[in-house]
């Protein structure tokens, strides 16, 4: 059965009210530079009124309650989607061998063209170690210096710190 990732942005207070209203869902709250994000995965329609839905194409690891999430937002042309997905299905899996790695998701948008490469790390430092590693260079080496033809626009990164409930 197909799994979906659901997310929406807003203030932490607003998102916490949604989380409190839906205790049956395992919704993660994350804080970023400019807003907070609520994120959960399941097989049903989203509970968010103005959220974004994605089909989860690749799942590695479980999203943890604590950690640092990096989302590489990659706009992909319609005709480039099969090539883009094939690239990820056949990647070398170096990221999950790194210390501090927690989870990976390749998320395909149900609407629009911006895929998300979601990685979760134990800490910001673990992510930084990945970015400067030989494994990162190997995973991202490309014989071509130019942007892939399947990019519809310039990719951008969003990052978040997981928020845990105060006990």
XYZ file of N, CA, C and O in Angstrom:
668
model
N 0.839 -1.191 0.000
C 0.000 0.000 0.000
C 0.880 1.249 0.000
O 1.937 1.283 0.617
N 0.417 2.277 -0.646
C 1.170 3.529 -0.782
C 1.164 4.284 0.545
O 0.139 4.426 1.191
N 2.350 4.779 0.914
C 2.477 5.636 2.101
C 2.632 7.071 1.633
O 3.278 7.337 0.619
N 2.042 7.977 2.404
C 2.114 9.395 2.105
C 2.817 10.137 3.233
O 2.741 9.738 4.398
N 3.476 11.217 2.880
C 4.021 12.164 3.856
C 3.152 13.409 3.753
O 2.830 13.869 2.654
N 2.749 13.929 4.907
C 1.904 15.111 4.971
C 2.646 16.171 5.768
O 3.230 15.860 6.816
N 2.630 17.415 5.288
C 3.286 18.484 6.039
C 2.567 19.798 5.820
O 1.936 20.013 4.789
N 2.700 20.652 6.827
C 2.165 21.999 6.730
C 3.014 22.916 7.595
O 3.601 22.474 8.583
N 3.085 24.176 7.189
C 3.856 25.168 7.939
C 2.925 26.075 8.717
O 1.759 26.227 8.369
N 3.469 26.716 9.744
C 2.711 27.673 10.534
C 3.489 28.046 11.782
O 4.658 27.694 11.924
N 2.817 28.723 12.680
C 3.469 29.043 13.952
C 3.485 27.786 14.815
O 2.625 26.897 14.670
N 4.427 27.715 15.716
C 4.521 26.558 16.599
C 3.236 26.373 17.398
O 2.763 25.240 17.574
N 2.662 27.466 17.864
C 1.440 27.397 18.672
C 0.277 26.821 17.858
O -0.463 25.960 18.338
N 0.103 27.297 16.632
C -0.966 26.814 15.765
C -0.783 25.326 15.465
O -1.730 24.538 15.559
N 0.432 24.942 15.116
C 0.697 23.544 14.777
C 0.520 22.639 15.992
O 0.020 21.514 15.866
N 0.887 23.119 17.158
C 0.722 22.318 18.374
C -0.763 22.040 18.636
O -1.127 20.950 19.073
N -1.630 23.001 18.324
C -3.072 22.784 18.488
C -3.553 21.661 17.564
O -4.387 20.837 17.961
N -3.044 21.635 16.338
C -3.406 20.554 15.402
C -2.918 19.211 15.955
O -3.658 18.222 15.947
N -1.699 19.188 16.449
C -1.129 17.961 17.009
C -1.971 17.477 18.193
O -2.304 16.297 18.294
N -2.328 18.403 19.079
C -3.128 18.049 20.257
C -4.517 17.537 19.863
O -5.082 16.671 20.543
N -5.058 18.047 18.762
C -6.391 17.655 18.294
C -6.382 16.258 17.655
O -7.435 15.625 17.539
N -5.200 15.785 17.238
C -5.090 14.493 16.540
C -4.068 13.587 17.226
O -3.045 13.229 16.633
N -4.356 13.168 18.470
C -3.386 12.321 19.183
C -3.191 10.948 18.532
O -2.181 10.281 18.784
N -4.124 10.547 17.662
C -3.999 9.252 16.990
C -2.939 9.264 15.888
O -2.504 8.216 15.428
N -2.530 10.439 15.470
C -1.490 10.571 14.440
C -0.142 10.809 15.117
O -0.062 11.468 16.143
N 0.904 10.287 14.540
C 2.246 10.534 15.076
C 2.834 11.727 14.312
O 3.536 11.557 13.317
N 2.483 12.928 14.754
C 2.892 14.147 14.054
C 4.137 14.717 14.716
O 4.165 14.921 15.930
N 5.156 14.960 13.913
C 6.390 15.570 14.403
C 6.310 17.078 14.218
O 5.859 17.549 13.168
N 6.769 17.809 15.215
C 6.848 19.269 15.134
C 8.307 19.639 14.983
O 9.161 19.138 15.717
N 8.583 20.510 14.011
C 9.956 20.942 13.725
C 9.983 22.457 13.640
O 9.045 23.059 13.136
N 11.096 23.040 14.094
C 11.284 24.488 13.979
C 12.385 24.766 12.958
O 13.463 24.180 13.016
N 12.079 25.693 12.032
C 13.058 26.132 11.051
C 13.384 27.592 11.270
O 12.934 28.199 12.240
N 14.147 28.166 10.350
C 14.554 29.569 10.455
C 13.368 30.522 10.407
O 13.274 31.462 11.174
N 12.432 30.284 9.490
C 11.349 31.247 9.308
C 9.971 30.742 9.745
O 9.043 31.525 9.847
N 9.820 29.444 9.952
C 8.531 28.926 10.411
C 8.715 27.543 11.010
O 9.788 26.959 10.958
N 7.633 27.033 11.546
C 7.631 25.673 12.073
C 6.905 24.783 11.074
O 6.183 25.260 10.193
N 7.091 23.478 11.219
C 6.524 22.509 10.286
C 5.973 21.334 11.072
O 6.628 20.852 11.998
N 4.784 20.884 10.698
C 4.221 19.650 11.228
C 4.329 18.604 10.119
O 4.033 18.893 8.951
N 4.771 17.381 10.481
C 5.045 16.335 9.497
C 4.584 14.993 10.056
O 4.856 14.679 11.216
N 3.887 14.233 9.225
C 3.587 12.854 9.606
C 3.431 11.998 8.356
O 3.291 12.508 7.243
N 3.478 10.695 8.564
C 3.370 9.732 7.474
C 2.245 8.756 7.785
O 2.109 8.302 8.924
N 1.421 8.451 6.785
C 0.429 7.392 6.909
C -0.159 7.069 5.544
O 0.297 7.577 4.531
N -1.191 6.216 5.541
C -1.795 5.759 4.284
C -3.080 6.513 3.941
O -3.682 6.259 2.918
N -3.504 7.407 4.822
C -4.791 8.080 4.654
C -4.628 9.500 4.108
O -3.526 10.037 4.029
N -5.768 10.103 3.814
C -5.821 11.495 3.362
C -5.313 12.401 4.488
O -5.492 12.114 5.660
N -4.731 13.501 4.123
C -4.150 14.424 5.098
C -5.203 15.063 6.000
O -6.306 15.371 5.560
N -4.833 15.300 7.256
C -5.694 16.027 8.191
C -5.494 17.533 8.061
O -6.257 18.313 8.618
N -4.448 17.954 7.341
C -4.144 19.376 7.205
C -5.040 20.025 6.149
O -5.164 19.508 5.035
N -5.619 21.173 6.479
C -6.460 21.899 5.523
C -5.633 22.515 4.399
O -6.049 22.545 3.258
N -4.474 23.061 4.739
C -3.644 23.704 3.716
C -2.227 23.155 3.790
O -1.267 23.877 3.979
N -2.124 21.865 3.642
C -0.816 21.224 3.704
C -0.361 20.747 2.342
O -1.014 20.998 1.323
N 0.748 20.072 2.347
C 1.301 19.466 1.140
C 1.355 17.955 1.345
O 1.676 17.488 2.425
N 1.034 17.219 0.284
C 1.057 15.758 0.349
C 2.071 15.216 -0.645
O 2.203 15.729 -1.752
N 2.751 14.160 -0.228
C 3.776 13.522 -1.041
C 3.608 12.012 -0.994
O 3.215 11.464 0.031
N 3.933 11.364 -2.089
C 4.037 9.914 -2.106
C 5.467 9.592 -1.672
O 6.422 10.178 -2.184
N 5.590 8.686 -0.715
C 6.930 8.295 -0.248
C 7.446 7.216 -1.195
O 6.931 6.098 -1.214
N 8.473 7.553 -1.979
C 9.033 6.611 -2.954
C 10.114 5.732 -2.348
O 10.267 4.574 -2.738
N 10.896 6.285 -1.428
C 11.966 5.532 -0.765
C 11.909 5.842 0.723
O 11.823 7.005 1.113
N 11.968 4.793 1.541
C 11.981 4.931 2.999
C 13.171 4.174 3.546
O 13.304 2.965 3.306
N 14.030 4.869 4.278
C 15.137 4.227 4.982
C 15.152 4.782 6.396
O 15.191 5.996 6.593
N 15.085 3.905 7.370
C 15.097 4.327 8.765
C 13.762 4.906 9.184
O 12.876 5.156 8.365
N 13.614 5.098 10.494
C 12.397 5.687 11.054
C 12.678 7.125 11.448
O 13.755 7.419 11.992
N 11.726 8.019 11.182
C 11.868 9.409 11.603
C 11.841 9.421 13.134
O 10.925 8.874 13.748
N 12.858 10.016 13.720
C 13.027 10.033 15.170
C 12.402 11.286 15.779
O 12.245 12.299 15.099
N 12.096 11.232 17.064
C 11.515 12.374 17.768
C 12.529 13.497 17.975
O 12.153 14.648 18.130
N 13.806 13.144 18.011
C 14.851 14.148 18.172
C 15.771 14.090 16.968
O 16.002 13.025 16.407
N 16.319 15.248 16.602
C 17.255 15.266 15.498
C 17.165 16.545 14.684
O 16.487 17.507 15.057
N 17.865 16.525 13.567
C 17.983 17.663 12.665
C 17.570 17.184 11.283
O 18.101 16.184 10.781
N 16.596 17.851 10.676
C 16.058 17.441 9.384
C 16.500 18.423 8.306
O 16.389 19.639 8.478
N 16.987 17.881 7.203
C 17.358 18.679 6.038
C 16.500 18.210 4.865
O 16.431 17.014 4.583
N 15.816 19.168 4.239
C 14.984 18.853 3.078
C 15.545 19.576 1.863
O 15.574 20.801 1.823
N 16.004 18.790 0.904
C 16.475 19.333 -0.357
C 15.262 19.349 -1.286
O 14.756 18.303 -1.671
N 14.763 20.536 -1.580
C 13.577 20.736 -2.411
C 14.032 20.881 -3.860
O 14.720 21.845 -4.201
N 13.633 19.920 -4.695
C 14.145 19.878 -6.067
C 12.991 19.914 -7.066
O 12.282 18.925 -7.250
N 12.788 21.064 -7.729
C 11.771 21.140 -8.783
C 12.232 20.331 -10.010
O 13.347 20.520 -10.498
N 11.391 19.402 -10.456
C 11.749 18.499 -11.554
C 10.704 18.626 -12.661
O 9.502 18.628 -12.385
N 11.172 18.728 -13.906
C 10.245 18.806 -15.031
C 9.437 17.514 -15.116
O 9.899 16.447 -14.680
N 8.257 17.595 -15.697
C 7.400 16.408 -15.809
C 8.103 15.290 -16.583
O 8.115 14.136 -16.171
N 8.724 15.668 -17.700
C 9.399 14.637 -18.503
C 10.673 14.124 -17.836
O 11.139 13.031 -18.138
N 11.205 14.870 -16.892
C 12.417 14.453 -16.193
C 12.166 13.596 -14.966
O 13.098 13.011 -14.407
N 10.901 13.482 -14.545
C 10.600 12.743 -13.317
C 11.061 11.283 -13.347
O 11.679 10.818 -12.377
N 10.831 10.527 -14.422
C 11.307 9.135 -14.425
C 12.833 9.029 -14.277
O 13.332 8.157 -13.566
N 13.568 9.922 -14.919
C 15.037 9.913 -14.823
C 15.472 10.257 -13.398
O 16.343 9.603 -12.823
N 14.845 11.273 -12.818
C 15.158 11.694 -11.456
C 14.904 10.547 -10.473
O 15.751 10.222 -9.635
N 13.743 9.914 -10.575
C 13.406 8.818 -9.669
C 14.348 7.633 -9.872
O 14.777 7.008 -8.891
N 14.678 7.338 -11.108
C 15.617 6.246 -11.403
C 16.982 6.521 -10.759
O 17.602 5.617 -10.198
N 17.422 7.764 -10.847
C 18.699 8.161 -10.241
C 18.708 7.811 -8.743
O 19.673 7.260 -8.233
N 17.625 8.122 -8.048
C 17.571 7.851 -6.605
C 17.379 6.374 -6.299
O 17.911 5.873 -5.310
N 16.617 5.663 -7.124
C 16.425 4.228 -6.902
C 17.751 3.474 -7.037
O 17.926 2.426 -6.428
N 18.672 4.034 -7.816
C 19.935 3.354 -8.093
C 21.145 4.029 -7.445
O 22.269 3.811 -7.862
N 20.909 4.813 -6.417
C 22.013 5.501 -5.749
C 22.854 4.523 -4.938
O 22.467 3.378 -4.728
N 23.972 4.995 -4.438
C 24.946 4.127 -3.786
C 24.685 3.882 -2.292
O 25.365 3.103 -1.670
N 23.747 4.550 -1.679
C 23.386 4.352 -0.264
C 24.508 4.731 0.700
O 24.623 4.156 1.781
N 25.305 5.706 0.328
C 26.395 6.135 1.213
C 25.885 6.887 2.436
O 26.455 6.781 3.513
N 24.801 7.633 2.284
C 24.324 8.495 3.367
C 23.965 7.688 4.610
O 24.290 8.078 5.736
N 23.331 6.546 4.424
C 22.896 5.803 5.606
C 24.028 5.110 6.356
O 23.816 4.594 7.450
N 25.232 5.114 5.794
C 26.401 4.546 6.478
C 27.076 5.569 7.387
O 27.966 5.226 8.155
N 26.646 6.821 7.293
C 27.311 7.895 8.051
C 26.895 7.904 9.516
O 25.723 7.687 9.830
N 27.857 8.196 10.420
C 27.507 8.348 11.834
C 26.490 9.482 11.990
O 26.606 10.522 11.363
N 25.474 9.230 12.804
C 24.456 10.243 13.058
C 23.278 10.205 12.107
O 22.280 10.886 12.332
N 23.358 9.406 11.037
C 22.235 9.289 10.100
C 21.059 8.616 10.816
O 21.229 7.640 11.531
N 19.837 9.156 10.613
C 18.655 8.558 11.225
C 17.611 8.089 10.205
O 17.068 7.007 10.347
N 17.317 8.918 9.194
C 16.257 8.544 8.248
C 16.452 9.244 6.911
O 17.071 10.306 6.829
N 15.890 8.617 5.879
C 15.914 9.148 4.514
C 14.542 8.905 3.896
O 13.960 7.834 4.069
N 14.036 9.897 3.173
C 12.809 9.754 2.396
C 12.998 10.458 1.059
O 13.548 11.553 1.009
N 12.517 9.830 0.001
C 12.371 10.518 -1.274
C 10.875 10.737 -1.430
O 10.089 9.776 -1.463
N 10.467 12.004 -1.474
C 9.061 12.379 -1.484
C 8.677 12.987 -2.835
O 9.271 13.971 -3.269
N 7.675 12.384 -3.475
C 7.172 12.872 -4.756
C 5.887 13.663 -4.500
O 4.949 13.150 -3.878
N 5.816 14.908 -4.982
C 4.628 15.723 -4.702
C 3.388 15.180 -5.404
O 3.452 14.750 -6.552
N 2.251 15.210 -4.693
C 0.979 14.847 -5.334
C 0.515 15.978 -6.235
O -0.159 15.741 -7.226
N 0.874 17.223 -5.877
C 0.590 18.395 -6.713
C 1.886 19.165 -6.868
O 2.659 19.285 -5.932
N 2.094 19.722 -8.043
C 3.313 20.492 -8.278
C 4.451 19.612 -8.760
O 4.249 18.446 -9.108
N 5.657 20.193 -8.767
C 6.794 19.470 -9.339
C 8.009 19.417 -8.412
O 9.081 18.994 -8.828
N 7.852 19.822 -7.155
C 9.012 19.882 -6.271
C 9.100 18.649 -5.376
O 8.333 18.481 -4.431
N 10.046 17.781 -5.716
C 10.352 16.609 -4.909
C 11.106 17.070 -3.656
O 11.736 18.130 -3.655
N 11.082 16.238 -2.624
C 11.869 16.524 -1.428
C 12.749 15.322 -1.114
O 12.254 14.192 -1.026
N 14.041 15.587 -0.980
C 14.976 14.592 -0.467
C 15.131 14.933 1.009
O 15.728 15.945 1.369
N 14.548 14.099 1.853
C 14.439 14.328 3.297
C 15.494 13.465 3.982
O 15.509 12.250 3.799
N 16.377 14.088 4.748
C 17.297 13.319 5.585
C 17.194 13.825 7.011
O 17.008 15.021 7.245
N 17.305 12.902 7.940
C 17.301 13.272 9.357
C 18.604 12.796 9.982
O 19.057 11.679 9.725
N 19.147 13.677 10.795
C 20.435 13.455 11.443
C 20.293 13.625 12.951
O 19.410 14.350 13.419
N 21.181 13.004 13.687
C 21.191 13.152 15.144
C 21.463 14.602 15.529
O 20.903 15.117 16.485
N 22.340 15.283 14.737
C 22.713 16.665 15.058
C 23.110 17.416 13.795
O 23.358 16.809 12.751
N 23.190 18.733 13.911
C 23.677 19.577 12.814
C 25.096 19.147 12.447
O 25.444 19.052 11.262
N 25.907 18.861 13.456
C 27.297 18.470 13.200
C 27.376 17.184 12.382
O 28.218 17.058 11.492
N 26.497 16.223 12.661
C 26.492 14.988 11.870
C 26.188 15.292 10.410
O 26.805 14.723 9.497
N 25.232 16.209 10.144
C 24.935 16.602 8.766
C 26.137 17.291 8.132
O 26.496 17.003 6.987
N 26.767 18.204 8.866
C 27.953 18.899 8.342
C 29.075 17.906 8.032
O 29.770 18.045 7.027
N 29.237 16.900 8.885
C 30.255 15.859 8.639
C 29.949 15.110 7.350
O 30.862 14.780 6.584
N 28.663 14.841 7.088
C 28.255 14.185 5.846
C 28.619 15.054 4.642
O 29.188 14.591 3.663
N 28.321 16.368 4.725
C 28.565 17.270 3.594
C 30.041 17.395 3.244
O 30.377 17.676 2.101
N 30.923 17.207 4.220
C 32.362 17.347 3.953
C 33.052 15.994 3.778
O 34.271 15.946 3.644
N 32.282 14.917 3.768
C 32.862 13.572 3.701
C 33.195 13.145 2.275
O 32.637 13.663 1.303
N 34.077 12.168 2.161
C 34.379 11.561 0.866
C 33.138 10.844 0.319
O 32.915 10.825 -0.888
N 32.322 10.289 1.226
C 31.111 9.594 0.802
C 30.142 10.567 0.112
O 29.503 10.221 -0.865
N 30.052 11.796 0.644
C 29.195 12.815 0.030
C 29.704 13.133 -1.368
O 28.922 13.196 -2.325
N 31.014 13.317 -1.486
C 31.594 13.625 -2.802
C 31.306 12.500 -3.792
O 30.965 12.747 -4.947
N 31.416 11.256 -3.330
C 31.134 10.107 -4.197
C 29.659 10.076 -4.595
O 29.329 9.857 -5.754
N 28.784 10.296 -3.614
C 27.347 10.230 -3.876
C 26.884 11.341 -4.816
O 25.905 11.183 -5.540
N 27.579 12.483 -4.780
C 27.159 13.628 -5.578
C 28.044 13.904 -6.779
O 27.876 14.920 -7.446
N 28.978 13.019 -7.048
C 29.838 13.273 -8.201
C 29.034 13.069 -9.472
O 28.208 12.182 -9.579
N 29.286 13.946 -10.389
C 28.535 13.941 -11.626
C 29.515 14.296 -12.738
O 30.218 15.289 -12.631
N 29.567 13.480 -13.763
C 30.504 13.790 -14.844
C 30.214 15.138 -15.502
O 31.079 15.750 -16.066
N 28.976 15.600 -15.367
C 28.603 16.874 -15.957
C 28.594 17.962 -14.890
O 28.090 17.759 -13.804
N 29.149 19.105 -15.193
C 29.168 20.218 -14.244
C 27.866 21.008 -14.309
O 27.473 21.646 -13.353
N 27.168 20.924 -15.441
C 25.943 21.714 -15.586
C 24.791 21.083 -14.804
O 24.797 19.908 -14.476
N 23.782 21.889 -14.525
C 22.592 21.433 -13.828
C 21.889 20.377 -14.675
O 21.772 20.543 -15.892
N 21.395 19.289 -14.050
C 20.685 18.271 -14.844
C 19.508 18.877 -15.596
O 18.844 19.790 -15.113
N 19.250 18.347 -16.784
C 18.164 18.852 -17.627
C 16.798 18.694 -16.982
O 15.861 19.396 -17.332
N 16.666 17.751 -16.033
C 15.352 17.525 -15.441
C 15.006 18.523 -14.341
O 13.906 18.514 -13.820
N 15.913 19.398 -13.970
C 15.592 20.429 -12.980
C 14.722 21.495 -13.638
O 15.095 22.086 -14.638
N 13.559 21.754 -13.048
C 12.661 22.781 -13.572
C 13.067 24.155 -13.065
O 12.759 25.164 -13.667
N 13.750 24.174 -11.943
C 14.178 25.416 -11.310
C 15.326 25.062 -10.381
O 15.681 23.893 -10.229
N 15.849 26.057 -9.724
C 16.981 25.843 -8.840
C 16.533 25.151 -7.534
O 15.596 25.605 -6.885
N 17.194 24.037 -7.132
C 16.862 23.396 -5.856
C 17.178 24.326 -4.685
O 18.022 25.216 -4.795
N 16.489 24.105 -3.580
C 16.781 24.876 -2.371
C 16.633 23.979 -1.148
O 15.925 22.973 -1.185
N 17.320 24.355 -0.089
C 17.365 23.567 1.152
C 16.532 24.249 2.228
O 16.595 25.473 2.380
N 15.761 23.450 2.963
C 15.130 23.920 4.192
C 15.591 22.970 5.291
O 15.793 21.771 5.040
N 15.788 23.495 6.483
C 16.238 22.639 7.578
C 15.460 22.966 8.842
O 14.994 24.095 9.027
N 15.328 21.952 9.686
C 14.504 22.055 10.886
C 15.126 21.276 12.036
O 15.754 20.235 11.823
N 14.891 21.766 13.228
C 15.237 21.034 14.446
C 13.959 20.417 14.975
O 12.934 21.092 15.089
N 14.007 19.123 15.287
C 12.843 18.451 15.851
C 12.540 19.046 17.216
O 13.448 19.397 17.966
N 11.247 19.164 17.516
C 10.812 19.693 18.812
C 10.232 18.512 19.589
O 9.378 17.784 19.087
N 10.717 18.340 20.808
C 10.164 17.282 21.656
C 9.303 17.933 22.721
O 9.544 19.070 23.139
N 8.285 17.215 23.121
C 7.373 17.733 24.145
C 8.117 17.926 25.461
O 8.920 17.087 25.849
N 7.825 19.034 26.110
C 8.384 19.277 27.439
C 7.710 18.317 28.403
O 6.510 18.195 28.428
N 8.526 17.635 29.149
C 7.979 16.657 30.108
C 7.722 17.334 31.439
O 8.410 18.173 31.874
